[in-house]
Coordinates of C-alpha atoms in Angstrom, one line a residue:
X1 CA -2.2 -31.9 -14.1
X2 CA -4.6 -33.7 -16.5
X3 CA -7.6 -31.9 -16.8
X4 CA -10.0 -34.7 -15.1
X5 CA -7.4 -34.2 -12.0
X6 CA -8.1 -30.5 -11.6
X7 CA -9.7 -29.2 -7.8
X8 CA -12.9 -28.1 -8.6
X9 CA -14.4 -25.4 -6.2
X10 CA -17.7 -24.5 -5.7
X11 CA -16.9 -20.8 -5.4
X12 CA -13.3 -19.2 -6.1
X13 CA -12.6 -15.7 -4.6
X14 CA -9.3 -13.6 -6.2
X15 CA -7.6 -11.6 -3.2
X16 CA -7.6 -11.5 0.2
X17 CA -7.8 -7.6 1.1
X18 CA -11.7 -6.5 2.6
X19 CA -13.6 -7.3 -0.6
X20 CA -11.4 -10.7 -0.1
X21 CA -11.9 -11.5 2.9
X22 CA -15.8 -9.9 3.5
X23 CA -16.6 -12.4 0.5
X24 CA -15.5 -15.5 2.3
X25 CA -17.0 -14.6 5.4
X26 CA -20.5 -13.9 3.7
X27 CA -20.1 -17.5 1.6
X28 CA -19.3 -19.3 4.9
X29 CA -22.4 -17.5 6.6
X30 CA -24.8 -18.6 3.5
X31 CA -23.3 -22.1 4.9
X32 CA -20.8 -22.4 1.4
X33 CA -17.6 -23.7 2.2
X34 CA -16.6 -25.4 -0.8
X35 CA -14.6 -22.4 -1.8
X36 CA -10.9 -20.9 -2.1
X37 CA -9.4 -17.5 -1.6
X38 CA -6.3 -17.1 -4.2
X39 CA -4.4 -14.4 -2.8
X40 CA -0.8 -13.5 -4.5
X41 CA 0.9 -12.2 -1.7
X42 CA 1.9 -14.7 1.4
X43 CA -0.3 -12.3 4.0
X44 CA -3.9 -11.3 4.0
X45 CA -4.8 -7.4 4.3
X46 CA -4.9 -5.9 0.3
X47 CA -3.7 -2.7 0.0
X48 CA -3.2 -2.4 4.1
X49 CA -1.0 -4.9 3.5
X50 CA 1.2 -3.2 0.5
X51 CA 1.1 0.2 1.5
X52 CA 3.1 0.3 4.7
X53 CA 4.6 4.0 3.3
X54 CA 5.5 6.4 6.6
X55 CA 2.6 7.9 7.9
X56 CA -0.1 5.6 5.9
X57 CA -3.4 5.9 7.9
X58 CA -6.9 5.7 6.5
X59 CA -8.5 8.8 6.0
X60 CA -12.3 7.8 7.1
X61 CA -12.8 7.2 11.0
X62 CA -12.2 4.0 12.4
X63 CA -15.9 2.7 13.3
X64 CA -17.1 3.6 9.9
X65 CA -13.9 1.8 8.2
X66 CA -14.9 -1.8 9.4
X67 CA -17.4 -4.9 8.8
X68 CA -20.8 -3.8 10.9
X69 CA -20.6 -8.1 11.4
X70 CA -17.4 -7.6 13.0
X71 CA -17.3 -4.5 15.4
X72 CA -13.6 -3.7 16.7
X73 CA -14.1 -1.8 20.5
X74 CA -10.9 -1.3 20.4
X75 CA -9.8 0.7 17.7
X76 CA -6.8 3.6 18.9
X77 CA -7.3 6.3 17.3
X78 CA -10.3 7.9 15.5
X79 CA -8.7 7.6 12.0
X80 CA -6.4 4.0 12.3
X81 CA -3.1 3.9 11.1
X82 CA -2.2 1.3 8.6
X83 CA -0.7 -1.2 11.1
X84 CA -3.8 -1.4 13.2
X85 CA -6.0 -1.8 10.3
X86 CA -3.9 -4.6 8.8
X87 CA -4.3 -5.8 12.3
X88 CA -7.5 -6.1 12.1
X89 CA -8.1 -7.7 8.9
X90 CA -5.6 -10.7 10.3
X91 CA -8.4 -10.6 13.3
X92 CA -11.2 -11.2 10.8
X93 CA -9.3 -13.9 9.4
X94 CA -8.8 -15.7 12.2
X95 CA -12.4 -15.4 14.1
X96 CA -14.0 -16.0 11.0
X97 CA -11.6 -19.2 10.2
X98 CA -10.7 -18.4 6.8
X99 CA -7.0 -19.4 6.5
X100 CA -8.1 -23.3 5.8
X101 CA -9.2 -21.6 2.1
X102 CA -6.8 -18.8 1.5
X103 CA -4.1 -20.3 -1.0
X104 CA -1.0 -17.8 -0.4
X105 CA 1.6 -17.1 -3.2
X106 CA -1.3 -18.2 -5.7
X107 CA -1.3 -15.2 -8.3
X108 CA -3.8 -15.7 -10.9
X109 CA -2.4 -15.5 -14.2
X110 CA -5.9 -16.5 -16.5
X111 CA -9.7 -16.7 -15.9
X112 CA -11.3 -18.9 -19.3
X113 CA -14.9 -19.5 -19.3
X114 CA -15.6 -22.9 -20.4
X115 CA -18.6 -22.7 -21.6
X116 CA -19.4 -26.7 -22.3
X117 CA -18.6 -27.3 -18.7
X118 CA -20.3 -23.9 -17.4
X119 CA -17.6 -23.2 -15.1
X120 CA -14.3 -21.4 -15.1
X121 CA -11.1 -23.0 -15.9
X122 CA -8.3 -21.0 -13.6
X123 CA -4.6 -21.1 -13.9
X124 CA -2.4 -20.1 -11.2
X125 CA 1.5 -20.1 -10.5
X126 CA 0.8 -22.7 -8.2
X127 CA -1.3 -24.7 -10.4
X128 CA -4.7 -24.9 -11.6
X129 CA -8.5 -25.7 -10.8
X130 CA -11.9 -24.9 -11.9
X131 CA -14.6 -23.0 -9.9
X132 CA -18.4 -22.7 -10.5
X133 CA -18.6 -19.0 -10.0
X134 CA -15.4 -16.4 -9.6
X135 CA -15.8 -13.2 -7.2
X136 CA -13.0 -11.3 -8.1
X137 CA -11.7 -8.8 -5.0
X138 CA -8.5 -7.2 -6.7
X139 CA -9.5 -4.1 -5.9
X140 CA -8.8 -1.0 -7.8
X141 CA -5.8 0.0 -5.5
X142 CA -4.2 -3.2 -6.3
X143 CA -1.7 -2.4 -8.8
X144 CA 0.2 0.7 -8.5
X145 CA 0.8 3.6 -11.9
X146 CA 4.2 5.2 -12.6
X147 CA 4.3 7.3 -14.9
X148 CA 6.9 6.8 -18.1
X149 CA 9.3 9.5 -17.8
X150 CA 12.1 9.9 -19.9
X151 CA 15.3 9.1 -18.6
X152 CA 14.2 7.4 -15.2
X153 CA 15.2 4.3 -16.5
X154 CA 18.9 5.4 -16.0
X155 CA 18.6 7.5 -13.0
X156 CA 21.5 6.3 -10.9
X157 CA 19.8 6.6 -6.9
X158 CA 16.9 4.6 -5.6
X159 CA 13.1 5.0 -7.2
X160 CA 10.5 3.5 -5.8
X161 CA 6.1 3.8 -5.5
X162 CA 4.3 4.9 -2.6
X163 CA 2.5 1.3 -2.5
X164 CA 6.2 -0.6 -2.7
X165 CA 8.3 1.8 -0.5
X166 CA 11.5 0.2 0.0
X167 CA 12.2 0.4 3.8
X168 CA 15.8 -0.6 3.4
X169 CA 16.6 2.3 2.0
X170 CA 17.5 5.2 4.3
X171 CA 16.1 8.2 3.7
X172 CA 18.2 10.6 6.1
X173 CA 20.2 13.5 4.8
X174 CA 19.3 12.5 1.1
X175 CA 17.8 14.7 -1.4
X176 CA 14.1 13.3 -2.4
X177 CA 11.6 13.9 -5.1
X178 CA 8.0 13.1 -4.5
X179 CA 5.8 12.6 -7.5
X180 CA 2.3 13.6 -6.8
X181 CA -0.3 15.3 -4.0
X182 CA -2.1 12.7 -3.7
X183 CA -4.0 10.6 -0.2
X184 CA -0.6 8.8 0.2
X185 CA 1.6 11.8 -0.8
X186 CA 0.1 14.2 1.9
X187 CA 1.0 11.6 4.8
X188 CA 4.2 10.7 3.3
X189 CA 5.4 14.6 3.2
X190 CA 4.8 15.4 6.7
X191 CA 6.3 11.9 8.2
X192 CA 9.4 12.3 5.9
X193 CA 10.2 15.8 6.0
X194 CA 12.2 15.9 9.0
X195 CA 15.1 12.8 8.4
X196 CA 15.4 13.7 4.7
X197 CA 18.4 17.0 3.7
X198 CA 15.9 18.0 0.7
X199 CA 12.6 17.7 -0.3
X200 CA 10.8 18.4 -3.9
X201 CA 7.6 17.9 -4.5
X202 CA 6.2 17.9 -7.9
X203 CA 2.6 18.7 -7.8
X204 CA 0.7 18.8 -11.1
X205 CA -2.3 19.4 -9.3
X206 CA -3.1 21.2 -5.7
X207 CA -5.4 19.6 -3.7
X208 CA -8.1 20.9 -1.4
X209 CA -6.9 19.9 2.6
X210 CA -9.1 20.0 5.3
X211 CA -8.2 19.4 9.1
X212 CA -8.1 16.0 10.1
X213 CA -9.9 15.6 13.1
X214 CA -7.8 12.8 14.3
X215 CA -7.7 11.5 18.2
X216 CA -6.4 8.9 20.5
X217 CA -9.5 6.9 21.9
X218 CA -9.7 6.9 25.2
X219 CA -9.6 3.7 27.4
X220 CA -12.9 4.7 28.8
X221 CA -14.7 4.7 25.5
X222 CA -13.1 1.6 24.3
X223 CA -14.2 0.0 28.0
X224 CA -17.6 1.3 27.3
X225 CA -17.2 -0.1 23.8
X226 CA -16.6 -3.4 24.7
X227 CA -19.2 -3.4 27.6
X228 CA -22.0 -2.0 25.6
X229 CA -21.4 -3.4 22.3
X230 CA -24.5 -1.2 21.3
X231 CA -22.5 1.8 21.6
X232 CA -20.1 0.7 19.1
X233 CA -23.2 0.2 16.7
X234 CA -24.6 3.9 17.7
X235 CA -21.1 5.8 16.9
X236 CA -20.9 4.3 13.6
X237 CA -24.5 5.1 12.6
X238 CA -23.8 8.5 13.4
X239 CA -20.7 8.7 11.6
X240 CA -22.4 6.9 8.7
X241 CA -25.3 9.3 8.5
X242 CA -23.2 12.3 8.4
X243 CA -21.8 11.7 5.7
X244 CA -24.9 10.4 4.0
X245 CA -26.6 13.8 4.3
X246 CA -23.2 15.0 2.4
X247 CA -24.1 13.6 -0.2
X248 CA -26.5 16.2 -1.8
X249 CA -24.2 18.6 -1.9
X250 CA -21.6 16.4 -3.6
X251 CA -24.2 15.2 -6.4
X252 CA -27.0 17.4 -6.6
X253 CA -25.9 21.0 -5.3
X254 CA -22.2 21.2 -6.2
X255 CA -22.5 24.9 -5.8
X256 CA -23.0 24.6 -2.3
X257 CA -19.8 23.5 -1.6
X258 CA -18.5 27.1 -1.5
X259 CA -18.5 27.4 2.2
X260 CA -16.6 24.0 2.3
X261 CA -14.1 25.7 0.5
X262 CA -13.7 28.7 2.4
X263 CA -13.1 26.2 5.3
X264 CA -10.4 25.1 3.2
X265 CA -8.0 27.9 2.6
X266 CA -8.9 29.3 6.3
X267 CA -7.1 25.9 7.0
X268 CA -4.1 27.0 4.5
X269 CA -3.8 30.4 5.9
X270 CA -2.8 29.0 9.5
X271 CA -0.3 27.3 8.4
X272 CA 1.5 28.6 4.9
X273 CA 2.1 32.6 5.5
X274 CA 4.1 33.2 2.5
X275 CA 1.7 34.6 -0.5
X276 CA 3.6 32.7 -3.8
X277 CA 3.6 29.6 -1.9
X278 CA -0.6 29.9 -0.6
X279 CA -1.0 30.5 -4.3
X280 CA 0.6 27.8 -5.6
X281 CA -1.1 25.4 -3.0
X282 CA -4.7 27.0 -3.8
X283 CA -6.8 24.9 -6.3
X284 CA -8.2 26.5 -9.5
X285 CA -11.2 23.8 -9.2
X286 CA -14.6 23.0 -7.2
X287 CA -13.6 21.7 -3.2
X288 CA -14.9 17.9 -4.1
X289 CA -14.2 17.3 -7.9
X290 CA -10.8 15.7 -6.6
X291 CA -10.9 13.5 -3.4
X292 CA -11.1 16.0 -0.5
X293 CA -7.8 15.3 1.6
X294 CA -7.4 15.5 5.4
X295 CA -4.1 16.6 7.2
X296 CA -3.3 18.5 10.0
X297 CA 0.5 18.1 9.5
X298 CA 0.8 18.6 5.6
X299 CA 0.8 22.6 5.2
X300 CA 3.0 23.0 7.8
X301 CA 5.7 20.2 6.5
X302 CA 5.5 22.3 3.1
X303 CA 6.5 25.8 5.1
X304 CA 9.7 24.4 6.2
X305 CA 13.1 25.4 4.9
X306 CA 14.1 22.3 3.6
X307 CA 10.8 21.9 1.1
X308 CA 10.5 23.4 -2.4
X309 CA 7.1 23.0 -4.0
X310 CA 6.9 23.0 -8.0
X311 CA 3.5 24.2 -9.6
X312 CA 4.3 21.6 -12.2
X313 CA 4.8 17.7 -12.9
X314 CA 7.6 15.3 -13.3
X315 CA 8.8 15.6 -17.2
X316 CA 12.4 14.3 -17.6
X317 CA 15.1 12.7 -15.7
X318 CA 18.7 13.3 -16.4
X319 CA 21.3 11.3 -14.3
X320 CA 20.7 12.7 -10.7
X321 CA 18.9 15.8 -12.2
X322 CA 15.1 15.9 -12.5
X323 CA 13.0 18.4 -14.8
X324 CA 9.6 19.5 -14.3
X325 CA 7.3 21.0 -17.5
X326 CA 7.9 24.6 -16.2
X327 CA 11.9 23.8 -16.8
X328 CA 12.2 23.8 -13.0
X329 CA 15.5 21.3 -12.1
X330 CA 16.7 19.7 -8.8
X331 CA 19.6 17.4 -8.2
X332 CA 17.9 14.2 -5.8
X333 CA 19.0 11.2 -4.3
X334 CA 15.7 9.3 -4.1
X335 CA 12.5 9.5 -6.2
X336 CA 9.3 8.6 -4.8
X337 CA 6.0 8.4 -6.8
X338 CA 2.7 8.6 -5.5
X339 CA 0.9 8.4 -8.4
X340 CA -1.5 6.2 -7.2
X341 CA -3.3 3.3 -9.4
X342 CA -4.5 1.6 -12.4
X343 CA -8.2 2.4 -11.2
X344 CA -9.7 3.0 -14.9
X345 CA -7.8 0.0 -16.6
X346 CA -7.4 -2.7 -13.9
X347 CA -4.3 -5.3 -14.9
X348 CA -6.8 -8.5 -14.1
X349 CA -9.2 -7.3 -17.0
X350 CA -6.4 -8.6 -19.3
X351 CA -6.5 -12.2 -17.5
X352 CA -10.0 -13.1 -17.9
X353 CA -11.3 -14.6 -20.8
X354 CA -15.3 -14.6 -21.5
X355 CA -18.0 -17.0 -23.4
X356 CA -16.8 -15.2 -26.8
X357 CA -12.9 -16.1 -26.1
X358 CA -12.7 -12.1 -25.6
X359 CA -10.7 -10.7 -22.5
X360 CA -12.6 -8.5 -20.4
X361 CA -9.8 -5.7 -21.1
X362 CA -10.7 -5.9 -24.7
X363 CA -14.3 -5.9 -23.7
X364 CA -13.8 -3.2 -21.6
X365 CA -12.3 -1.4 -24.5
X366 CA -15.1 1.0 -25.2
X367 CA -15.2 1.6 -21.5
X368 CA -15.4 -0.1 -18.2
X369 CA -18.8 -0.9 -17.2
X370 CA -20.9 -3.6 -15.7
X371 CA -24.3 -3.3 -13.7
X372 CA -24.4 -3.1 -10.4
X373 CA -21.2 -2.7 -9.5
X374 CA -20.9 -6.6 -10.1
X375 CA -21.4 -8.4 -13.3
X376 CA -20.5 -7.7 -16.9
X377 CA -22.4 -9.5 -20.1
X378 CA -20.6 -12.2 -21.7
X379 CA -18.7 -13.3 -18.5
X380 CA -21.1 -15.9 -17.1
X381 CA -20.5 -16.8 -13.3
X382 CA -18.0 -13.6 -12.9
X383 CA -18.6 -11.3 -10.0
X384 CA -16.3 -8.0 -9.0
X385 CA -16.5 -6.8 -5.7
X386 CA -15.9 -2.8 -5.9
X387 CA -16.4 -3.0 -9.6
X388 CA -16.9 0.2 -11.6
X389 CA -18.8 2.8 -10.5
X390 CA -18.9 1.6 -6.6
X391 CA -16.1 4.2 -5.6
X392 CA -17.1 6.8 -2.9
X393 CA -16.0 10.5 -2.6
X394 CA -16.7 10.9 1.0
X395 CA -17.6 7.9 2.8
X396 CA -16.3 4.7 3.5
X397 CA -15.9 1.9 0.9
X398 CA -16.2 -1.3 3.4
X399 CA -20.2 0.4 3.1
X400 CA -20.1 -0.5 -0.7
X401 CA -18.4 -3.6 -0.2
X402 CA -21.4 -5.2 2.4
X403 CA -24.0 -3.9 -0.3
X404 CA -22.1 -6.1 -3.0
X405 CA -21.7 -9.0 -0.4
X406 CA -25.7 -9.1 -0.4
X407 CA -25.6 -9.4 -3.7
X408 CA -23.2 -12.2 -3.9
X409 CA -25.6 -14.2 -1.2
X410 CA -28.2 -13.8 -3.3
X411 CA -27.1 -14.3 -6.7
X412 CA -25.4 -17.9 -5.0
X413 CA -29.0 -18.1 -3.8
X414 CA -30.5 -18.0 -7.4
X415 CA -28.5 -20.5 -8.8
X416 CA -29.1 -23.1 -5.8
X417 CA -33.0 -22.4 -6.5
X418 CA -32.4 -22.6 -10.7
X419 CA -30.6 -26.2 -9.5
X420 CA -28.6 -28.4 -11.4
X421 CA -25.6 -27.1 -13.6
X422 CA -26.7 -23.3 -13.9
X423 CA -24.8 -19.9 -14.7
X424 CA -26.4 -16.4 -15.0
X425 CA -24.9 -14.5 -17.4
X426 CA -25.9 -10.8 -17.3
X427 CA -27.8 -9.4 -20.6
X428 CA -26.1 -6.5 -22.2
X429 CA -29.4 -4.9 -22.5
X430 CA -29.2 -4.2 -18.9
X431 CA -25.9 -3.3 -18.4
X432 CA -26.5 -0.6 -21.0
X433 CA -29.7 0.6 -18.9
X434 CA -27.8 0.4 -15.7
X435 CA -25.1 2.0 -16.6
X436 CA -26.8 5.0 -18.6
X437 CA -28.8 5.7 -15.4
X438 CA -25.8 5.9 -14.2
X439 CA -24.3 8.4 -16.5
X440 CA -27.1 10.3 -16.3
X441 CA -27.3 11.0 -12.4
X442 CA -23.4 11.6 -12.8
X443 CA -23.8 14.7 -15.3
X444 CA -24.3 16.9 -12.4
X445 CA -22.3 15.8 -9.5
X446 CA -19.1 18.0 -8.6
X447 CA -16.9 14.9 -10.1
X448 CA -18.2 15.7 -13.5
X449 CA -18.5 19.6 -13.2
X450 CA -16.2 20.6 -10.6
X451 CA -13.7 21.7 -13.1
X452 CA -10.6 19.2 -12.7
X453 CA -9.0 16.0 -14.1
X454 CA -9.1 13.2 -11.3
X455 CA -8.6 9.8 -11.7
X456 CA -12.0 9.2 -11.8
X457 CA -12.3 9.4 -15.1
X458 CA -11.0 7.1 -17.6
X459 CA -9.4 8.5 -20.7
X460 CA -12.2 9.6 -22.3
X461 CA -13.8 11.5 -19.5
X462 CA -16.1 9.5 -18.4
X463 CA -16.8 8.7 -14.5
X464 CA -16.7 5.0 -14.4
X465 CA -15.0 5.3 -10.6
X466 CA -17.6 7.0 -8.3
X467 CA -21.3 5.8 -7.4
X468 CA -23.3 9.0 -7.8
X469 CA -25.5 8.0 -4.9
X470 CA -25.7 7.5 -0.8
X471 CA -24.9 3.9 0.4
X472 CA -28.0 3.5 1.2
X473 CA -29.3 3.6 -2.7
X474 CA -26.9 1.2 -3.9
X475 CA -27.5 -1.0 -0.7
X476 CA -31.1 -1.4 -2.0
X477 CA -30.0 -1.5 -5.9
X478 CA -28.0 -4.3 -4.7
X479 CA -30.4 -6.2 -2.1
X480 CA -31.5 -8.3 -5.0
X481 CA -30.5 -10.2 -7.9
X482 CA -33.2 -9.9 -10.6
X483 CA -33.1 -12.9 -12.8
X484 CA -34.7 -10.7 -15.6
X485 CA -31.4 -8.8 -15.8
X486 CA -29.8 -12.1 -16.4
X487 CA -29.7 -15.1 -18.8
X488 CA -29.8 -18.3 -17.5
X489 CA -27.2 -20.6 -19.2
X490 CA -27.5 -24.3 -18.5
X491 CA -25.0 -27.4 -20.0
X492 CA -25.7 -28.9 -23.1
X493 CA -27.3 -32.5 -22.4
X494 CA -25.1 -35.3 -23.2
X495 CA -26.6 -37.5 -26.4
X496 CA -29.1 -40.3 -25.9
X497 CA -26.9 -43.4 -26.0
X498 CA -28.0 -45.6 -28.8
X499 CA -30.8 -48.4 -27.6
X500 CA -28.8 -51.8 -27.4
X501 CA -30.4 -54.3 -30.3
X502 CA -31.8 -57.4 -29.4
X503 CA -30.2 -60.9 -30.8
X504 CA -32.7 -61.2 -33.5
X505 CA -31.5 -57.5 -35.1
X506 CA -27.4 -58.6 -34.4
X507 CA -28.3 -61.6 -36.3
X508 CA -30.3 -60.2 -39.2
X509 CA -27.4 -57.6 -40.0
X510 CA -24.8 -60.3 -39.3
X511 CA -26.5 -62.4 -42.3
X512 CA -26.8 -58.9 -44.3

């Protein structure tokens, strides 16, 4: 497509999961509509949508895991499972009216800054087009890690991640590996345990469980729910304010958290009675530095006959044989990884290309940073929703998400009051201050002293994952753009055409 023939978009948003689709309801709300959603998959829903693993449920309740501008009454259970939650998000969609500008099977493959034009120049496997401003809604849990293990290559039965679990493949009577403890491996354990002949679960790393306080809702409260939508409101401010007063203890007063953790292996003892199995189960780290995991099925799956828990990672594979550091070998069918994501070195960094001609992976070379949550120096116009250092450790994310919406309104806001062809791009004099403030708080919270190695930090243990605050501090941080933090860019003006000469001139240089 010649390049005077490329769409242009006011606003182009990249993926369609709740930072997706939040961003095109808050655009369409500020009453912008010239704008696309480019979503690689052919459904909405993010990583709802790719993880569909057995027993995949969120692990915050229900009413706190949802847009406050779109209440669900009717939520099941207290913590959703994953088809009810994908559910949902197709809701959204549709009240909101958002499939007229989500363009399915569009992966993006580059993001160039053009810096002439002020806008970005996007190419997709579908084609290309150019957008004013880019809000890109990957997400950090977009693109699933698996480790390189020698030998896996040629490992004869069925491998497969948590986040692309292969439900063609039928698990009964097989002998299974899982790789990893994590969120998805402690609801994949317990809903697999049963069908499969043998189960071996590498775990580098124990986590700490807690109970899961998990319920059906009754048909009363959702009735009530839908009656008095005000009640809807009041249970999710109480579940939000919890875990607000949480917080302290999580970045302040780490040492507090003793009690939690007593809590912890009361929940253990219930369920594993054999002494070499508690221990290798019990964590050698602070309750908190490492997500906090909830499960009331998990310690009893492990105490079956047909599990074998190995204090130790996945090292080697040979043929159907797999090896674990401690020289521990099992003969499996089936390996499944839950290894989670790349969280610290996101695959779209590598596709977007800033003012200097410089990918924001190389950029991001250092480390990942940006301020706010949202905007990085040297990438005019570019806007990430659940950027770096917007992660939570106890609460629920869709919180940090509406923060960063506001943010979007009003930075869309600033350019329509800065008028004509305007970009802000952020000064690295404030991304420095906003990210050493950041640094700073985090030196003391339990995900910086708790003792572990969590993939919160990037490989040079530093915390670019978690906001070291409540919601409610980054919800004012981020009520606001402040145009001193920013640059404003504007288009170079075109050059004065020359003044046309009058017939006396013409004829004077004709006779010259």
């Amino acid at each position: 497509m010649a390049e005077q023939e490329r769409e242009h978009v006011r606003v182009a948003v990249i993926g369609s999961g709740f930072g997706g689709l939040g961003a095109a309801v808050r655009l369409r709300r500020e009453g912008i509509t010239d704008f696309v959603v480019l979503e690689r998959a052919d459904s909405v829903g993010g990583t709802w949508r790719d993880n569909s693993y057995p027993g995949c449920a969120c692990d915050v309740p229900s009413h706190l895991y949802s847009f406050s501008f779109a209440p669900n009454p009717d939520w099941p259970r207290a913590f959703s499972g994953q088809r009810h939650i994908r559910a949902y998000l197709e809701h959204v969609t549709d009240v909101f009216r958002l499939r007229p500008h989500i363009r399915f099977n569009s992966e993006v493959t580059q993001l160039r800054w053009n810096t002439a034009e002020l806008h970005w120049e996007i190419e997709t496997v579908r084609g290309r087009l150019t957008a004013d401003v880019v809000v890109s809604a990957a997400g950090p849990l977009s693109d699933p890690k698996t480790p390189d293990i020698p030998g896996l290559d040629s490992f004869p039965g069925k491998v497969f991640h948590s986040a692309r679990w292969d439900h063609d493949y039928d698990l009964r009577g097989k002998r299974v590996a899982m790789v990893g403890t994590g969120a998805s491996a402690i609801q994949i354990v317990p809903a697999i345990q049963r069908e499969v002949g043998r189960l071996t679960l590498f775990q580098r790393t124990p986590p700490w469980v807690m109970p899961r306080a998990d319920r059906a809702i009754s048909g009363v409260e959702r009735w009530l729910h839908r009656q008095l939508p005000f009640t809807t409101q009041a249970r999710r401010g109480v579940l939000w304010g919890i875990r607000e007063l949480q917080v302290q203890a999580f970045t302040k007063r780490p040492n507090e958290l003793g009690l939690v953790e007593s809590l912890a292996k009361a929940n253990m003892r219930r369920a594993i009675k054999d002494p070499a199995l508690r221990a290798k189960l019990t964590p050698d780290y602070r309750i908190g530095c490492k997500r906090i995991l909830l499960s009331n099925t998990y310690y009893p799956a492990l105490a079956q006959p047909n599990v074998d828990v190995v204090a130790s990672g996945l090292t080697e594979v040979r043929g159907n044989t797999v090896v674990a550091a401690d020289g521990t070998e099992a003969e499996v069918d089936a390996i499944i990884f839950g290894t989670g994501f790349h969280v610290t070195d996101m695959p779209i960094a590598e596709r977007v290309v800033g003012a200097d001609g410089i990918a924001l992976s190389e950029h991001w070379k250092g480390g990942v940073q940006s301020m706010r949550g949202a905007t990085v120096d040297g990438f005019p116009n570019f806007m990430t929703v659940i950027g770096p250092n917007t992660g939570l450790g106890n609460s629920s994310m869709i919180l940090m998400i509406e923060a960063q919406l506001n943010y979007l309104a009003d930075y869309m806001r600033q350019l329509d009051v800065l008028g004509g062809k305007a970009a802000l791009d952020a000064r690295p004099s404030a991304v420095t201050a906003w990210n050493a403030k950041v640094q700073e708080r985090m030196k003391r919270t339990v995900w910086n002293t708790g003792g572990c190695s969590s993939w919160y930090l990037d490989e040079n243990g530093v915390n670019t994952t978690i906001w070291p605050g409540t919601t409610s501090e980054f919800r004012a941080a981020t009520r606001r753009v402040d145009l001193g933090e920013y640059e404003v860019l504007r288009a170079p003006k075109p050059a004065a055409a020359p003044a046309a000469k009058s017939g006396r001139e013409k004829k004077a240089e004709a006779a010259a």
